[in-house]
Amino acid sequence: MSLQNFLSRLDQLQSDAESAFSGASNAESLEEARVVFLGAKNGQFKDVQKMLGGIEPTDKRAAGMRLNEVKNAINEAFSAAKEALESGGGSQVDPTFDPSLPGTRPTLGHIHPITQTIDHLTEIMGRMGFEVAEGPEVEDPWHNFVALNIPEDHPARDPLDNFYLATAAAGGADAPGETGEGESLLRSQTSTVQIRVMKAHQPPIRIISLGRVYRPDAPDATHFPMFHQMEGLLVDTNVTMANLKTVLRVFANNYLGDDVEIRFRPSFFPFTEPSVEVDFLWNGTWIEFGGAGMIDPNVFEAVGYDPEKVSGFAFGLGVERLCMRRHGITDIRDLYSGDLRFLQQF
Ligand code: FA5
């Protein structure tokens, strides 16, 4: 065999082996290719190596040198392909991939404006030392009414004003008779969390609780059957209405701006005495954001506190109304329409 033929056979072998190794898409096909080219018995390299015997003695040295080079190159190509497969990057290029086509932009999630508002309110109240407390959305009448001094015949307990559930009480009883005869309902106010926190902890207490509440209100621009409230509760000794007003004013100035004023209007809630409606003046209009007052002694007694020793205030503000005021939203229903063109503005 001429040297020329031998060398071109070697070149062909090297290029075949390299493309077979780099084209292997997994460990099995790489091993098959290795046996074809480097197999000790019938491998193609062995076959070519045998042809060395037919080369003229004067050309043997050059042929042998080239044979070694090709052997090293094929071994290196095999190691590189093996490493690429092991590191997870198959060397096979997807034939359908066209790098010149415009990409598909991944859709990014977006935090709902009410969740953003909850985070913001939590941050402002946290700076005044209020910690976050939570309670269940499915409540029993003891926590939703009885402990909050709302008697059996009070209109707030009317089935037309609440979502009663046809299941067993989910909140669990904290004391005998606290399950309200096994009924349960979707909580109509976050004031239930006041009771849960006071039952579990002794004063001083300084908490907020932000969450969903449910009422069968017909939806309109300012009402929705599911909405959120921010409950605040502070219990200590010698707490006064002035403390309540200061906390709410500092809150309003931080959330809505320095030019916001606050007003208390006399009102009635069974669980506070005295009770007030809280209005904020903003851009020339007084707007009601929630209710507040000093904790009624009957509530302290229901949770086992001595009303002679402790005093405190509570407030409950509508989160949607706060969010709407801050962002200039005119219809609460937009918040729950699921319309991304609206929601993505926040
Ligand atoms: C209460 O729910 C009392 N628990 C507040 C309270 C807490 C008083 C602690 C005293 C002490 P009220 O029913 O007024 O109060 O509701 C409070 C606020 O929730 C309202 O001012 C309003 O901002 C908001 N709100 C009430 N109903 C709806 C509704 N259907 N949709 C949206 N927001 C509502």
XYZ file of C-alpha atoms and ligand atoms in Angstrom:
380
model
C 0.000 0.000 0.000
C 1.380 3.446 -0.898
C 2.129 5.962 1.801
C -0.264 8.346 0.119
C -3.170 5.918 0.388
C -2.327 5.040 3.962
C -2.264 8.703 5.055
C -5.563 9.518 3.366
C -7.127 6.434 4.979
C -5.915 7.755 8.343
C -7.363 11.249 7.664
C -10.691 9.687 6.745
C -10.661 7.570 9.918
C -9.930 10.592 12.112
C -12.699 12.686 10.624
C -15.243 9.811 10.791
C -14.395 9.066 14.420
C -14.510 12.725 15.481
C -17.929 13.326 13.943
C -19.309 10.057 15.349
C -18.130 10.938 18.878
C -19.340 14.540 18.830
C -22.676 13.466 17.336
C -23.400 10.907 20.094
C -26.446 12.102 22.016
C -26.028 9.826 25.047
C -23.573 7.544 26.830
C -24.819 4.405 25.025
C -24.370 5.756 21.501
C -20.950 7.150 22.448
C -19.881 3.698 23.647
C -21.154 2.126 20.404
C -19.088 4.622 18.415
C -16.046 3.894 20.580
C -16.303 0.160 19.809
C -16.617 0.887 16.060
C -13.488 3.046 15.937
C -11.333 2.048 18.900
C -12.535 -1.530 19.600
C -9.584 -3.843 20.429
C -10.791 -6.631 18.114
C -12.544 -5.240 15.061
C -12.192 -1.499 15.599
C -11.476 0.548 12.471
C -8.284 1.944 13.984
C -6.954 -1.589 14.496
C -7.714 -2.373 10.823
C -5.756 0.635 9.600
C -2.945 -0.149 12.020
C -2.605 -3.609 10.419
C -2.081 -1.926 7.028
C 1.187 -0.488 8.369
C 2.775 -3.876 7.630
C 2.234 -3.318 3.851
C 4.023 0.071 3.769
C 7.468 0.382 2.117
C 10.240 0.243 4.796
C 11.459 3.713 3.786
C 7.979 5.190 4.423
C 7.304 3.287 7.626
C 8.658 5.965 9.954
C 6.432 8.730 8.508
C 3.421 6.396 8.432
C 3.988 5.321 12.060
C 4.270 8.930 13.279
C 1.012 9.894 11.567
C -0.688 6.757 12.932
C 0.225 7.825 16.491
C -1.030 11.379 15.906
C -4.369 10.090 14.628
C -4.669 7.676 17.544
C -4.131 10.533 20.021
C -6.592 12.774 18.186
C -9.300 10.080 18.180
C -8.743 9.365 21.898
C -8.981 13.072 22.698
C -12.206 13.427 20.661
C -13.676 10.534 22.623
C -12.721 12.051 26.018
C -14.113 15.466 25.023
C -17.442 13.973 23.898
C -17.680 11.940 27.118
C -17.021 15.005 29.264
C -19.621 17.061 27.370
C -22.266 14.380 27.908
C -21.414 14.034 31.605
C -21.622 17.776 32.207
C -25.157 17.722 30.792
C -24.438 19.594 27.585
C -25.079 17.192 24.730
C -23.111 18.320 21.773
C -25.976 17.697 19.389
C -27.504 20.926 18.151
C -31.309 20.951 17.890
C -31.838 21.056 14.093
C -35.096 23.030 14.570
C -33.345 25.797 16.549
C -33.118 29.030 14.566
C -31.134 31.684 16.464
C -32.313 34.414 14.064
C -35.984 34.101 15.147
C -37.275 36.527 17.827
C -37.491 34.837 21.258
C -40.593 34.235 23.356
C -40.560 36.651 26.281
C -41.183 34.733 29.544
C -44.282 36.024 31.324
C -43.421 37.445 34.724
C -45.814 37.268 37.668
C -47.130 40.473 39.188
C -47.989 41.250 42.803
C -51.690 42.142 43.154
C -52.279 45.758 44.268
C -54.057 44.566 47.421
C -51.086 42.372 48.355
C -48.803 45.345 47.706
C -51.039 47.460 49.954
C -50.961 44.823 52.704
C -47.152 44.764 52.558
C -47.023 48.567 52.699
C -49.459 48.832 55.644
C -47.559 46.094 57.505
C -44.342 48.015 57.012
C -45.783 51.334 58.269
C -47.432 49.758 61.323
C -44.288 47.702 61.997
C -42.347 50.949 62.385
C -44.780 51.826 65.215
C -44.107 48.483 66.904
C -47.201 46.573 65.731
C -46.556 42.889 65.038
C -48.599 40.833 62.576
C -51.112 38.293 63.946
C -53.291 35.905 61.947
C -56.572 34.103 62.426
C -58.740 31.685 60.421
C -61.172 32.882 57.750
C -63.678 30.190 58.742
C -64.750 31.145 62.235
C -67.140 30.048 64.935
C -69.789 32.409 66.288
C -68.016 32.620 69.665
C -65.008 34.418 68.149
C -67.014 36.322 65.517
C -69.821 37.477 67.844
C -70.107 36.245 71.447
C -66.657 37.241 72.732
C -67.010 40.533 70.845
C -70.070 41.366 72.957
C -72.486 40.895 70.062
C -75.595 39.370 71.699
C -77.747 36.596 70.222
C -80.456 38.970 68.950
C -78.065 41.542 67.426
C -78.739 42.261 63.721
C -75.031 41.712 62.960
C -75.678 37.964 63.461
C -78.507 37.853 60.911
C -78.056 35.039 58.363
C -78.776 37.636 55.664
C -75.676 39.570 56.748
C -73.295 36.622 57.049
C -72.063 33.613 55.127
C -72.923 30.727 57.464
C -71.468 27.381 56.413
C -73.165 24.015 56.436
C -70.150 22.373 58.111
C -68.930 21.794 61.655
C -67.192 24.727 63.424
C -63.655 24.985 62.103
C -62.120 27.367 64.626
C -62.244 24.976 67.569
C -63.380 25.729 71.072
C -61.135 27.566 73.490
C -63.501 27.131 76.424
C -66.780 25.355 77.107
C -69.646 26.778 75.084
C -67.375 28.677 72.721
C -68.326 26.935 69.505
C -71.737 28.570 69.120
C -73.581 25.261 68.811
C -71.283 23.896 66.122
C -72.103 26.543 63.498
C -69.358 28.111 61.449
C -69.214 31.089 59.152
C -66.821 33.047 56.969
C -65.592 35.781 59.296
C -67.351 39.101 58.702
C -64.616 41.171 60.347
C -60.983 40.794 61.416
C -61.973 41.720 64.997
C -62.079 37.940 65.602
C -58.272 38.037 65.681
C -58.385 40.420 68.682
C -60.082 37.652 70.647
C -57.662 34.948 69.512
C -54.616 37.089 70.385
C -55.959 38.154 73.816
C -56.908 34.558 74.651
C -53.368 33.428 73.864
C -51.288 36.309 75.305
C -51.191 38.609 78.290
C -50.796 42.409 77.899
C -48.976 44.451 76.750
C -50.254 43.658 73.244
C -49.621 45.623 70.076
C -50.707 43.770 66.938
C -52.227 44.271 63.520
C -54.023 41.613 61.509
C -54.598 41.921 57.780
C -56.854 39.508 55.987
C -59.965 38.647 54.036
C -63.460 39.090 55.417
C -66.793 38.171 53.820
C -70.216 39.816 53.800
C -73.184 39.272 51.483
C -73.009 42.910 50.311
C -74.129 43.614 46.746
C -71.064 44.690 44.739
C -70.927 48.385 43.828
C -68.144 50.936 43.401
C -67.149 50.799 47.095
C -68.477 47.391 48.258
C -67.478 43.834 47.454
C -68.630 40.585 49.139
C -65.001 39.651 49.859
C -62.705 42.410 51.009
C -59.774 42.954 53.375
C -59.505 44.687 56.712
C -56.568 45.836 58.786
C -57.369 45.235 62.434
C -55.261 46.995 65.069
C -55.184 46.137 68.754
C -53.205 47.769 71.548
C -53.699 46.677 75.167
C -51.686 48.023 78.079
C -52.330 50.166 81.155
C -53.646 53.750 80.887
C -54.329 53.621 77.143
C -56.481 56.558 75.947
C -58.412 57.755 72.875
C -55.554 60.253 72.348
C -53.187 57.287 71.812
C -55.636 55.806 69.290
C -55.935 59.065 67.391
C -52.157 59.568 67.330
C -51.504 56.072 65.950
C -54.160 56.520 63.238
C -52.919 59.996 62.311
C -49.299 58.834 62.022
C -50.517 55.895 59.957
C -52.617 58.117 57.638
C -49.781 60.616 57.145
C -47.380 57.824 56.268
C -49.736 56.017 53.903
C -51.655 58.863 52.279
C -49.397 61.899 52.786
C -48.616 64.752 55.190
C -51.632 66.786 54.067
C -54.127 64.144 55.248
C -56.268 65.004 58.270
C -58.160 62.593 60.497
C -61.608 62.918 62.078
C -63.489 60.793 64.641
C -67.303 60.619 64.428
C -69.258 59.099 67.342
C -70.527 55.658 66.417
C -71.430 52.299 67.900
C -69.687 48.927 67.883
C -70.638 46.320 70.528
C -66.960 45.565 71.247
C -65.745 49.153 71.830
C -66.922 51.899 74.150
C -66.710 54.702 73.195
C -66.788 53.866 69.470
C -65.981 56.066 66.493
C -65.998 56.046 62.709
C -62.617 57.060 61.336
C -62.626 59.533 58.441
C -59.616 60.858 56.546
C -59.722 64.282 54.854
C -57.955 64.163 51.572
C -58.194 66.485 48.599
C -61.088 68.322 50.272
C -63.344 65.295 51.000
C -63.931 63.352 54.203
C -63.890 59.604 53.525
C -64.783 56.799 55.954
C -62.072 54.181 56.178
C -63.181 52.183 59.201
C -64.257 51.934 62.805
C -62.372 52.173 66.084
C -62.750 52.643 69.812
C -61.681 51.708 73.322
C -62.067 47.990 74.096
C -65.345 47.289 75.891
C -64.896 45.824 79.445
C -67.153 42.890 78.437
C -64.603 41.876 75.792
C -61.780 41.963 78.332
C -63.876 39.761 80.628
C -64.620 37.292 77.797
C -60.891 36.727 77.255
C -60.084 36.577 80.967
C -58.508 40.031 81.456
C -59.342 42.294 84.409
C -60.984 45.458 82.914
C -60.022 47.363 86.063
C -56.334 46.770 85.386
C -55.953 46.997 81.597
C -57.207 49.308 78.883
C -56.803 49.347 75.153
C -57.975 50.433 71.749
C -58.828 48.666 68.517
C -59.487 49.742 64.970
C -60.581 48.073 61.743
C -59.881 49.774 58.404
C -60.953 48.726 54.899
C -57.790 47.799 52.959
C -59.429 48.186 49.526
C -60.639 51.701 50.415
C -57.111 52.675 51.501
C -55.587 51.210 48.331
C -58.216 52.906 46.136
C -57.663 56.284 47.757
C -53.912 56.125 47.405
C -53.955 55.004 43.767
C -57.001 56.951 42.588
C -59.021 53.781 41.861
C -62.703 54.673 41.536
C -64.316 51.213 41.463
C -63.454 48.383 43.900
C -64.673 45.815 41.310
C -61.692 46.662 39.087
C -59.417 45.130 41.745
C -61.104 41.745 41.353
C -61.959 41.766 37.655
C -58.797 39.833 36.793
C -58.181 42.311 33.950
C -54.403 42.359 33.548
C -54.498 45.697 31.680
C -55.804 47.243 34.907
C -53.738 45.218 37.394
C -50.430 45.716 35.606
C -50.595 49.456 36.232
C -49.635 48.931 39.885
C -66.058 46.747 61.324
O -65.954 45.776 60.592
C -65.421 46.740 62.694
N -64.948 45.420 63.008
C -64.319 47.767 62.763
C -63.813 47.964 64.156
C -62.688 47.293 64.565
C -64.470 48.857 65.010
C -62.191 47.467 65.858
C -64.020 49.054 66.316
C -62.869 48.351 66.717
P -67.317 48.196 59.581
O -68.399 47.234 59.345
O -67.682 49.649 59.586
O -66.585 47.911 60.954
O -66.196 47.946 58.476
C -64.958 48.628 58.535
C -64.528 49.078 57.139
O -64.501 47.984 56.254
C -65.466 50.067 56.463
O -65.254 51.367 56.939
C -65.055 49.945 55.039
O -63.843 50.644 54.803
C -64.762 48.473 54.923
N -65.891 47.749 54.351
C -67.042 47.360 54.956
N -67.824 46.677 54.104
C -67.148 46.613 52.933
C -67.410 46.003 51.645
N -68.502 45.286 51.407
N -66.489 46.161 50.668
C -65.347 46.834 50.910
N -65.040 47.400 52.085
C -65.924 47.300 53.079
